[in-house]
PDB file of C-alpha atoms and ligand atoms in Angstrom:
ATOM      1  CA  UNK A   5       4.234  18.504   9.880  1.00 63.00           C
ATOM      2  CA  UNK A   6       1.653  15.650   9.787  1.00 80.00           C
ATOM      3  CA  UNK A   7       1.203  13.867   6.418  1.00 93.00           C
ATOM      4  CA  UNK A   8       0.459  10.423   4.984  1.00 98.00           C
ATOM      5  CA  UNK A   9       2.968   8.586   2.953  1.00 98.00           C
ATOM      6  CA  UNK A  10       1.582   5.832   0.737  1.00 98.00           C
ATOM      7  CA  UNK A  11       3.870   3.181  -0.646  1.00 98.00           C
ATOM      8  CA  UNK A  12       2.999   0.560  -3.238  1.00 98.00           C
ATOM      9  CA  UNK A  13       4.482  -2.897  -2.371  1.00 98.00           C
ATOM     10  CA  UNK A  14       7.762  -4.144  -4.058  1.00 98.00           C
ATOM     11  CA  UNK A  15       7.552  -6.235  -7.214  1.00 98.00           C
ATOM     12  CA  UNK A  16       5.507  -9.374  -6.649  1.00 98.00           C
ATOM     13  CA  UNK A  17       5.478 -12.622  -8.608  1.00 95.00           C
ATOM     14  CA  UNK A  18       4.475 -11.145 -11.928  1.00 90.00           C
ATOM     15  CA  UNK A  19       4.443 -14.477 -13.743  1.00 89.00           C
ATOM     16  CA  UNK A  20       1.410 -15.654 -11.739  1.00 89.00           C
ATOM     17  CA  UNK A  21      -2.280 -15.863 -13.044  1.00 85.00           C
ATOM     18  CA  UNK A  22      -4.046 -15.913  -9.819  1.00 89.00           C
ATOM     19  CA  UNK A  23      -4.324 -14.011  -6.502  1.00 91.00           C
ATOM     20  CA  UNK A  24      -2.453 -16.435  -4.342  1.00 94.00           C
ATOM     21  CA  UNK A  25       0.374 -17.119  -6.745  1.00 94.00           C
ATOM     22  CA  UNK A  26       1.000 -13.316  -7.326  1.00 95.00           C
ATOM     23  CA  UNK A  27       1.074 -12.580  -3.692  1.00 97.00           C
ATOM     24  CA  UNK A  28       4.687 -12.732  -2.717  1.00 97.00           C
ATOM     25  CA  UNK A  29       7.769 -10.446  -3.289  1.00 98.00           C
ATOM     26  CA  UNK A  30      10.320 -11.307  -5.967  1.00 98.00           C
ATOM     27  CA  UNK A  31      13.934 -10.947  -5.088  1.00 98.00           C
ATOM     28  CA  UNK A  32      13.801  -7.609  -6.838  1.00 98.00           C
ATOM     29  CA  UNK A  33      10.769  -6.677  -4.764  1.00 98.00           C
ATOM     30  CA  UNK A  34      12.698  -7.354  -1.527  1.00 98.00           C
ATOM     31  CA  UNK A  35      15.614  -5.233  -2.833  1.00 98.00           C
ATOM     32  CA  UNK A  36      13.320  -2.274  -3.749  1.00 98.00           C
ATOM     33  CA  UNK A  37      11.726  -2.475  -0.326  1.00 98.00           C
ATOM     34  CA  UNK A  38      15.085  -2.615   1.490  1.00 98.00           C
ATOM     35  CA  UNK A  39      16.455   0.326  -0.654  1.00 98.00           C
ATOM     36  CA  UNK A  40      13.404   2.411   0.293  1.00 98.00           C
ATOM     37  CA  UNK A  41      13.943   1.687   3.885  1.00 98.00           C
ATOM     38  CA  UNK A  42      17.582   2.744   3.660  1.00 98.00           C
ATOM     39  CA  UNK A  43      16.375   5.951   1.899  1.00 98.00           C
ATOM     40  CA  UNK A  44      13.867   6.781   4.582  1.00 98.00           C
ATOM     41  CA  UNK A  45      16.742   6.249   7.138  1.00 98.00           C
ATOM     42  CA  UNK A  46      19.075   8.640   5.383  1.00 98.00           C
ATOM     43  CA  UNK A  47      16.240  11.137   5.335  1.00 97.00           C
ATOM     44  CA  UNK A  48      15.819  10.572   9.124  1.00 97.00           C
ATOM     45  CA  UNK A  49      12.172   9.798   8.496  1.00 97.00           C
ATOM     46  CA  UNK A  50      10.350   8.773  11.688  1.00 97.00           C
ATOM     47  CA  UNK A  51       6.790   7.691  11.291  1.00 98.00           C
ATOM     48  CA  UNK A  52       4.379   8.073  14.259  1.00 98.00           C
ATOM     49  CA  UNK A  53       2.179   5.297  12.766  1.00 97.00           C
ATOM     50  CA  UNK A  54       2.773   2.448  10.233  1.00 98.00           C
ATOM     51  CA  UNK A  55      -0.151   0.691   8.443  1.00 98.00           C
ATOM     52  CA  UNK A  56      -0.227  -2.135   5.976  1.00 98.00           C
ATOM     53  CA  UNK A  57      -2.718  -4.302   4.318  1.00 98.00           C
ATOM     54  CA  UNK A  58      -2.763  -7.981   5.315  1.00 98.00           C
ATOM     55  CA  UNK A  59      -1.624  -9.259   1.924  1.00 98.00           C
ATOM     56  CA  UNK A  60       1.824 -11.095   1.925  1.00 98.00           C
ATOM     57  CA  UNK A  61       3.154  -8.552  -0.526  1.00 98.00           C
ATOM     58  CA  UNK A  62       2.230  -5.668   1.839  1.00 98.00           C
ATOM     59  CA  UNK A  63       3.582  -7.298   4.904  1.00 98.00           C
ATOM     60  CA  UNK A  64       6.888  -8.401   3.242  1.00 98.00           C
ATOM     61  CA  UNK A  65       7.356  -4.840   1.825  1.00 98.00           C
ATOM     62  CA  UNK A  66       6.723  -3.370   5.340  1.00 98.00           C
ATOM     63  CA  UNK A  67       9.316  -5.822   6.713  1.00 98.00           C
ATOM     64  CA  UNK A  68      11.816  -4.841   3.955  1.00 98.00           C
ATOM     65  CA  UNK A  69      11.376  -1.053   4.679  1.00 98.00           C
ATOM     66  CA  UNK A  70      11.660  -1.587   8.467  1.00 98.00           C
ATOM     67  CA  UNK A  71      10.537   2.041   8.996  1.00 98.00           C
ATOM     68  CA  UNK A  72      11.585   3.822  12.087  1.00 98.00           C
ATOM     69  CA  UNK A  73       8.468   4.010  14.327  1.00 97.00           C
ATOM     70  CA  UNK A  74       7.898   3.895  17.932  1.00 96.00           C
ATOM     71  CA  UNK A  75       4.716   2.013  17.391  1.00 95.00           C
ATOM     72  CA  UNK A  76       3.843  -1.554  16.215  1.00 97.00           C
ATOM     73  CA  UNK A  77       2.664  -1.905  12.661  1.00 98.00           C
ATOM     74  CA  UNK A  78      -1.083  -1.882  12.211  1.00 98.00           C
ATOM     75  CA  UNK A  79      -2.593  -4.303   9.835  1.00 98.00           C
ATOM     76  CA  UNK A  80      -5.831  -3.193   8.191  1.00 98.00           C
ATOM     77  CA  UNK A  81      -7.784  -5.298   5.523  1.00 98.00           C
ATOM     78  CA  UNK A  82      -9.219  -2.164   4.136  1.00 98.00           C
ATOM     79  CA  UNK A  83      -5.759  -1.440   2.542  1.00 98.00           C
ATOM     80  CA  UNK A  84      -5.976  -4.732   0.545  1.00 98.00           C
ATOM     81  CA  UNK A  85      -5.888  -4.690  -3.090  1.00 98.00           C
ATOM     82  CA  UNK A  86      -9.040  -5.313  -5.269  1.00 98.00           C
ATOM     83  CA  UNK A  87      -8.856  -8.859  -6.597  1.00 97.00           C
ATOM     84  CA  UNK A  88      -7.700  -8.214 -10.170  1.00 95.00           C
ATOM     85  CA  UNK A  89      -7.101 -11.776 -11.218  1.00 94.00           C
ATOM     86  CA  UNK A  90     -10.384 -13.118  -9.801  1.00 96.00           C
ATOM     87  CA  UNK A  91     -12.245 -10.415 -11.633  1.00 97.00           C
ATOM     88  CA  UNK A  92     -10.210 -10.656 -14.914  1.00 97.00           C
ATOM     89  CA  UNK A  93     -11.193 -14.361 -14.902  1.00 96.00           C
ATOM     90  CA  UNK A  94     -14.909 -13.554 -14.579  1.00 98.00           C
ATOM     91  CA  UNK A  95     -14.589 -10.799 -17.053  1.00 98.00           C
ATOM     92  CA  UNK A  96     -13.123 -13.177 -19.648  1.00 98.00           C
ATOM     93  CA  UNK A  97     -15.771 -15.728 -18.969  1.00 98.00           C
ATOM     94  CA  UNK A  98     -18.583 -13.177 -19.255  1.00 98.00           C
ATOM     95  CA  UNK A  99     -17.370 -10.728 -21.793  1.00 98.00           C
ATOM     96  CA  UNK A 100     -14.626 -12.469 -23.770  1.00 97.00           C
ATOM     97  CA  UNK A 101     -11.798 -10.253 -22.832  1.00 97.00           C
ATOM     98  CA  UNK A 102      -8.621 -12.340 -22.218  1.00 96.00           C
ATOM     99  CA  UNK A 103      -6.497 -11.931 -19.146  1.00 94.00           C
ATOM    100  CA  UNK A 104      -3.694  -9.410 -19.991  1.00 92.00           C
ATOM    101  CA  UNK A 105      -0.105 -10.491 -20.532  1.00 89.00           C
ATOM    102  CA  UNK A 106       2.489  -7.767 -19.901  1.00 87.00           C
ATOM    103  CA  UNK A 107       2.146  -4.086 -19.343  1.00 90.00           C
ATOM    104  CA  UNK A 108       0.837  -3.027 -22.791  1.00 94.00           C
ATOM    105  CA  UNK A 109      -2.089  -5.516 -22.540  1.00 95.00           C
ATOM    106  CA  UNK A 110      -2.680  -4.629 -18.942  1.00 94.00           C
ATOM    107  CA  UNK A 111      -2.927  -0.934 -19.880  1.00 96.00           C
ATOM    108  CA  UNK A 112      -5.606  -1.784 -22.322  1.00 97.00           C
ATOM    109  CA  UNK A 113      -7.432  -4.331 -20.151  1.00 98.00           C
ATOM    110  CA  UNK A 114      -7.577  -2.312 -16.883  1.00 98.00           C
ATOM    111  CA  UNK A 115      -9.802   0.576 -18.067  1.00 98.00           C
ATOM    112  CA  UNK A 116     -12.317  -1.825 -19.849  1.00 98.00           C
ATOM    113  CA  UNK A 117     -12.538  -4.062 -16.844  1.00 98.00           C
ATOM    114  CA  UNK A 118     -13.009  -1.179 -14.475  1.00 98.00           C
ATOM    115  CA  UNK A 119     -15.671   0.306 -16.485  1.00 98.00           C
ATOM    116  CA  UNK A 120     -17.624  -3.003 -16.474  1.00 98.00           C
ATOM    117  CA  UNK A 121     -16.939  -3.454 -12.685  1.00 98.00           C
ATOM    118  CA  UNK A 122     -18.244   0.199 -11.998  1.00 98.00           C
ATOM    119  CA  UNK A 123     -21.316  -0.582 -14.051  1.00 98.00           C
ATOM    120  CA  UNK A 124     -22.023  -3.772 -12.215  1.00 98.00           C
ATOM    121  CA  UNK A 125     -21.679  -5.703 -15.473  1.00 98.00           C
ATOM    122  CA  UNK A 126     -19.454  -8.473 -14.031  1.00 98.00           C
ATOM    123  CA  UNK A 127     -21.449 -11.080 -12.137  1.00 98.00           C
ATOM    124  CA  UNK A 128     -20.024 -12.784  -8.959  1.00 98.00           C
ATOM    125  CA  UNK A 129     -17.200 -10.220  -8.146  1.00 98.00           C
ATOM    126  CA  UNK A 130     -15.736 -10.548  -4.680  1.00 97.00           C
ATOM    127  CA  UNK A 131     -16.469  -6.753  -4.043  1.00 98.00           C
ATOM    128  CA  UNK A 132     -18.397  -4.160  -5.819  1.00 98.00           C
ATOM    129  CA  UNK A 133     -16.635  -1.073  -7.228  1.00 98.00           C
ATOM    130  CA  UNK A 134     -18.811   1.056  -4.787  1.00 98.00           C
ATOM    131  CA  UNK A 135     -17.699  -0.999  -1.728  1.00 98.00           C
ATOM    132  CA  UNK A 136     -13.974  -0.633  -2.784  1.00 98.00           C
ATOM    133  CA  UNK A 137     -14.427   3.030  -3.204  1.00 98.00           C
ATOM    134  CA  UNK A 138     -16.066   3.382   0.182  1.00 98.00           C
ATOM    135  CA  UNK A 139     -13.595   1.298   2.211  1.00 98.00           C
ATOM    136  CA  UNK A 140     -10.689   3.205   0.663  1.00 98.00           C
ATOM    137  CA  UNK A 141     -12.287   6.482   1.331  1.00 97.00           C
ATOM    138  CA  UNK A 142     -12.995   5.387   4.881  1.00 98.00           C
ATOM    139  CA  UNK A 143      -9.479   4.140   5.744  1.00 98.00           C
ATOM    140  CA  UNK A 144      -7.741   7.180   4.091  1.00 96.00           C
ATOM    141  CA  UNK A 145     -10.018   9.619   6.109  1.00 94.00           C
ATOM    142  CA  UNK A 146      -9.355   7.776   9.267  1.00 95.00           C
ATOM    143  CA  UNK A 147      -5.612   7.572   8.933  1.00 96.00           C
ATOM    144  CA  UNK A 148      -5.479  11.313   7.757  1.00 94.00           C
ATOM    145  CA  UNK A 149      -7.387  12.361  10.883  1.00 93.00           C
ATOM    146  CA  UNK A 150      -4.831  10.655  13.108  1.00 94.00           C
ATOM    147  CA  UNK A 151      -1.807  12.346  14.816  1.00 94.00           C
ATOM    148  CA  UNK A 152       1.679  12.392  13.391  1.00 96.00           C
ATOM    149  CA  UNK A 153       3.307  11.164  10.204  1.00 97.00           C
ATOM    150  CA  UNK A 154       1.731   7.950   8.922  1.00 98.00           C
ATOM    151  CA  UNK A 155       3.313   5.392   6.555  1.00 98.00           C
ATOM    152  CA  UNK A 156       0.838   3.203   4.578  1.00 98.00           C
ATOM    153  CA  UNK A 157       2.087   0.153   2.653  1.00 98.00           C
ATOM    154  CA  UNK A 158      -0.529  -0.963   0.154  1.00 98.00           C
ATOM    155  CA  UNK A 159      -1.285  -1.599  -3.508  1.00 98.00           C
ATOM    156  CA  UNK A 160      -1.567   0.380  -6.711  1.00 98.00           C
ATOM    157  CA  UNK A 161      -5.424   0.163  -6.996  1.00 98.00           C
ATOM    158  CA  UNK A 162      -5.795   1.354  -3.400  1.00 98.00           C
ATOM    159  CA  UNK A 163      -3.435   4.319  -3.924  1.00 98.00           C
ATOM    160  CA  UNK A 164      -5.192   5.168  -7.287  1.00 98.00           C
ATOM    161  CA  UNK A 165      -8.585   5.102  -5.440  1.00 98.00           C
ATOM    162  CA  UNK A 166      -7.266   7.335  -2.536  1.00 98.00           C
ATOM    163  CA  UNK A 167      -6.370   9.778  -5.421  1.00 98.00           C
ATOM    164  CA  UNK A 168      -9.819   9.334  -6.900  1.00 98.00           C
ATOM    165  CA  UNK A 169     -11.695  10.069  -3.709  1.00 97.00           C
ATOM    166  CA  UNK A 170      -9.543  13.050  -2.611  1.00 96.00           C
ATOM    167  CA  UNK A 171      -9.219  14.686  -6.068  1.00 96.00           C
ATOM    168  CA  UNK A 172     -12.478  13.606  -7.659  1.00 97.00           C
ATOM    169  CA  UNK A 173     -10.783  11.760 -10.465  1.00 98.00           C
ATOM    170  CA  UNK A 174     -13.182  10.386 -13.159  1.00 98.00           C
ATOM    171  CA  UNK A 175     -12.863   6.738 -14.128  1.00 98.00           C
ATOM    172  CA  UNK A 176     -10.255   7.368 -17.021  1.00 98.00           C
ATOM    173  CA  UNK A 177      -7.935   9.346 -14.756  1.00 98.00           C
ATOM    174  CA  UNK A 178      -8.353   6.887 -11.932  1.00 98.00           C
ATOM    175  CA  UNK A 179      -7.214   4.144 -14.361  1.00 98.00           C
ATOM    176  CA  UNK A 180      -4.311   6.157 -15.532  1.00 98.00           C
ATOM    177  CA  UNK A 181      -3.152   6.694 -11.982  1.00 98.00           C
ATOM    178  CA  UNK A 182      -3.460   3.054 -11.264  1.00 98.00           C
ATOM    179  CA  UNK A 183      -1.398   2.163 -14.294  1.00 97.00           C
ATOM    180  CA  UNK A 184       1.351   4.725 -13.533  1.00 98.00           C
ATOM    181  CA  UNK A 185       2.192   3.590  -9.925  1.00 98.00           C
ATOM    182  CA  UNK A 186       5.425   1.818  -9.737  1.00 98.00           C
ATOM    183  CA  UNK A 187       6.643  -0.742  -7.173  1.00 98.00           C
ATOM    184  CA  UNK A 188       7.731   0.873  -3.914  1.00 98.00           C
ATOM    185  CA  UNK A 189       6.803   4.350  -5.227  1.00 98.00           C
ATOM    186  CA  UNK A 190       6.132   6.915  -2.619  1.00 98.00           C
ATOM    187  CA  UNK A 191       3.039   9.194  -2.668  1.00 98.00           C
ATOM    188  CA  UNK A 192       2.249  11.775  -0.060  1.00 98.00           C
ATOM    189  CA  UNK A 193      -1.019  13.540   1.158  1.00 98.00           C
ATOM    190  CA  UNK A 194      -1.042  16.310   3.586  1.00 95.00           C
ATOM    191  CA  UNK A 195      -4.205  17.077   5.569  1.00 90.00           C
ATOM    192  CA  UNK A 196      -5.410  20.619   4.939  1.00 91.00           C
ATOM    193  CA  UNK A 197      -8.469  22.185   6.838  1.00 90.00           C
ATOM    194  CA  UNK A 198     -10.531  21.506   3.675  1.00 91.00           C
ATOM    195  CA  UNK A 199      -9.423  17.887   3.182  1.00 90.00           C
ATOM    196  CA  UNK A 200      -6.347  15.876   2.030  1.00 92.00           C
ATOM    197  CA  UNK A 201      -4.011  17.399  -0.605  1.00 95.00           C
ATOM    198  CA  UNK A 202      -1.697  15.525  -2.844  1.00 97.00           C
ATOM    199  CA  UNK A 203       1.831  16.834  -2.263  1.00 97.00           C
ATOM    200  CA  UNK A 204       3.861  14.010  -3.916  1.00 98.00           C
ATOM    201  CA  UNK A 205       3.019  11.309  -6.612  1.00 98.00           C
ATOM    202  CA  UNK A 206       4.895   8.209  -7.722  1.00 98.00           C
ATOM    203  CA  UNK A 207       8.337   9.185  -6.485  1.00 98.00           C
ATOM    204  CA  UNK A 208      11.168   6.601  -6.484  1.00 98.00           C
ATOM    205  CA  UNK A 209      14.070   8.526  -4.981  1.00 98.00           C
ATOM    206  CA  UNK A 210      15.720   5.225  -3.864  1.00 98.00           C
ATOM    207  CA  UNK A 211      15.814   3.959  -7.540  1.00 98.00           C
ATOM    208  CA  UNK A 212      17.048   7.115  -9.315  1.00 98.00           C
ATOM    209  CA  UNK A 213      20.755   6.440  -9.686  1.00 97.00           C
ATOM    210  CA  UNK A 214      21.980   4.881 -12.946  1.00 98.00           C
ATOM    211  CA  UNK A 215      22.829   1.565 -11.353  1.00 98.00           C
ATOM    212  CA  UNK A 216      19.300   1.261  -9.891  1.00 98.00           C
ATOM    213  CA  UNK A 217      17.140   2.379 -12.772  1.00 97.00           C
ATOM    214  CA  UNK A 218      16.625  -1.181 -13.870  1.00 98.00           C
ATOM    215  CA  UNK A 219      14.686  -1.563 -10.647  1.00 98.00           C
ATOM    216  CA  UNK A 220      11.914   0.951 -11.572  1.00 98.00           C
ATOM    217  CA  UNK A 221       9.105  -1.467 -12.328  1.00 97.00           C
ATOM    218  CA  UNK A 222       5.370  -1.388 -12.678  1.00 95.00           C
ATOM    219  CA  UNK A 223       4.790  -5.313 -12.641  1.00 93.00           C
TER     220      UNK A 223
HETATM  221  O1  LIG B 312      -5.194  -2.421  -9.918  1.00 84.26           O
HETATM  222  C1  LIG B 312      -4.020  -2.602 -10.072  1.00 84.26           C
HETATM  223  O2  LIG B 312      -3.268  -1.748 -10.392  1.00 84.26           O
HETATM  224  C2  LIG B 312      -3.573  -4.038  -9.845  1.00 84.26           C
HETATM  225  O3  LIG B 312      -4.460  -4.699  -9.169  1.00 84.26           O
HETATM  226  C3  LIG B 312      -2.174  -4.148  -9.325  1.00 84.26           C
HETATM  227  O4  LIG B 312      -2.280  -4.469  -7.870  1.00 84.26           O
HETATM  228  P1  LIG B 312      -0.911  -4.416  -6.928  1.00 84.26           P
HETATM  229  O5  LIG B 312      -0.476  -2.993  -6.679  1.00 84.26           O
HETATM  230  O6  LIG B 312      -1.239  -5.161  -5.700  1.00 84.26           O
HETATM  231  O7  LIG B 312       0.154  -5.137  -7.715  1.00 84.26           O
END
């Protein structure tokens, strides 16, 4: 059956404070990606199509997974992440909210910043909330309408937005989805006559054994 499998990239450089510094896999990120690829191999997963964003962390994760597909990987900028660090720096300068450190601070920061972003209350953002929402909606619809199983390697914000546009999530639940999504987690949507349906969320079958649980990461 045709479906679309979304994967968030492996752990990136989580000590960085800007877009460029963050954008490469850590050693663990490479491991997570290779383990997911091995898992797909054990499940005899064959993807008719493989898509990735153009960010380094997306491309490296795709390389680590090395999915079984007869077609060359398609890079699509619409699968790139919103620029969190850039916006958080503007948000701090304009609204006094400091850049978050660690998961707990990130969980409090993200909903505040996304609310301000949606309301157009952060000047000079690289992309409006509405533009991000539209490009994710467009690319998800396009991939969903294609033939055969698709693998899509992308980011947490893009997967969260894909859920928002297919399941009409409000801002709070969109933020909760973004915050839940783990590195190299697997999410699956199935095209139905009435639209895309979520059939799997945030699965990490390749990281479930006791020896690998240390590798279940959000950041
Ligand atoms: O919105 C988010 O959750 C952050 O921007 C994380 O992005 P990433 O999935 O590219 O790490």
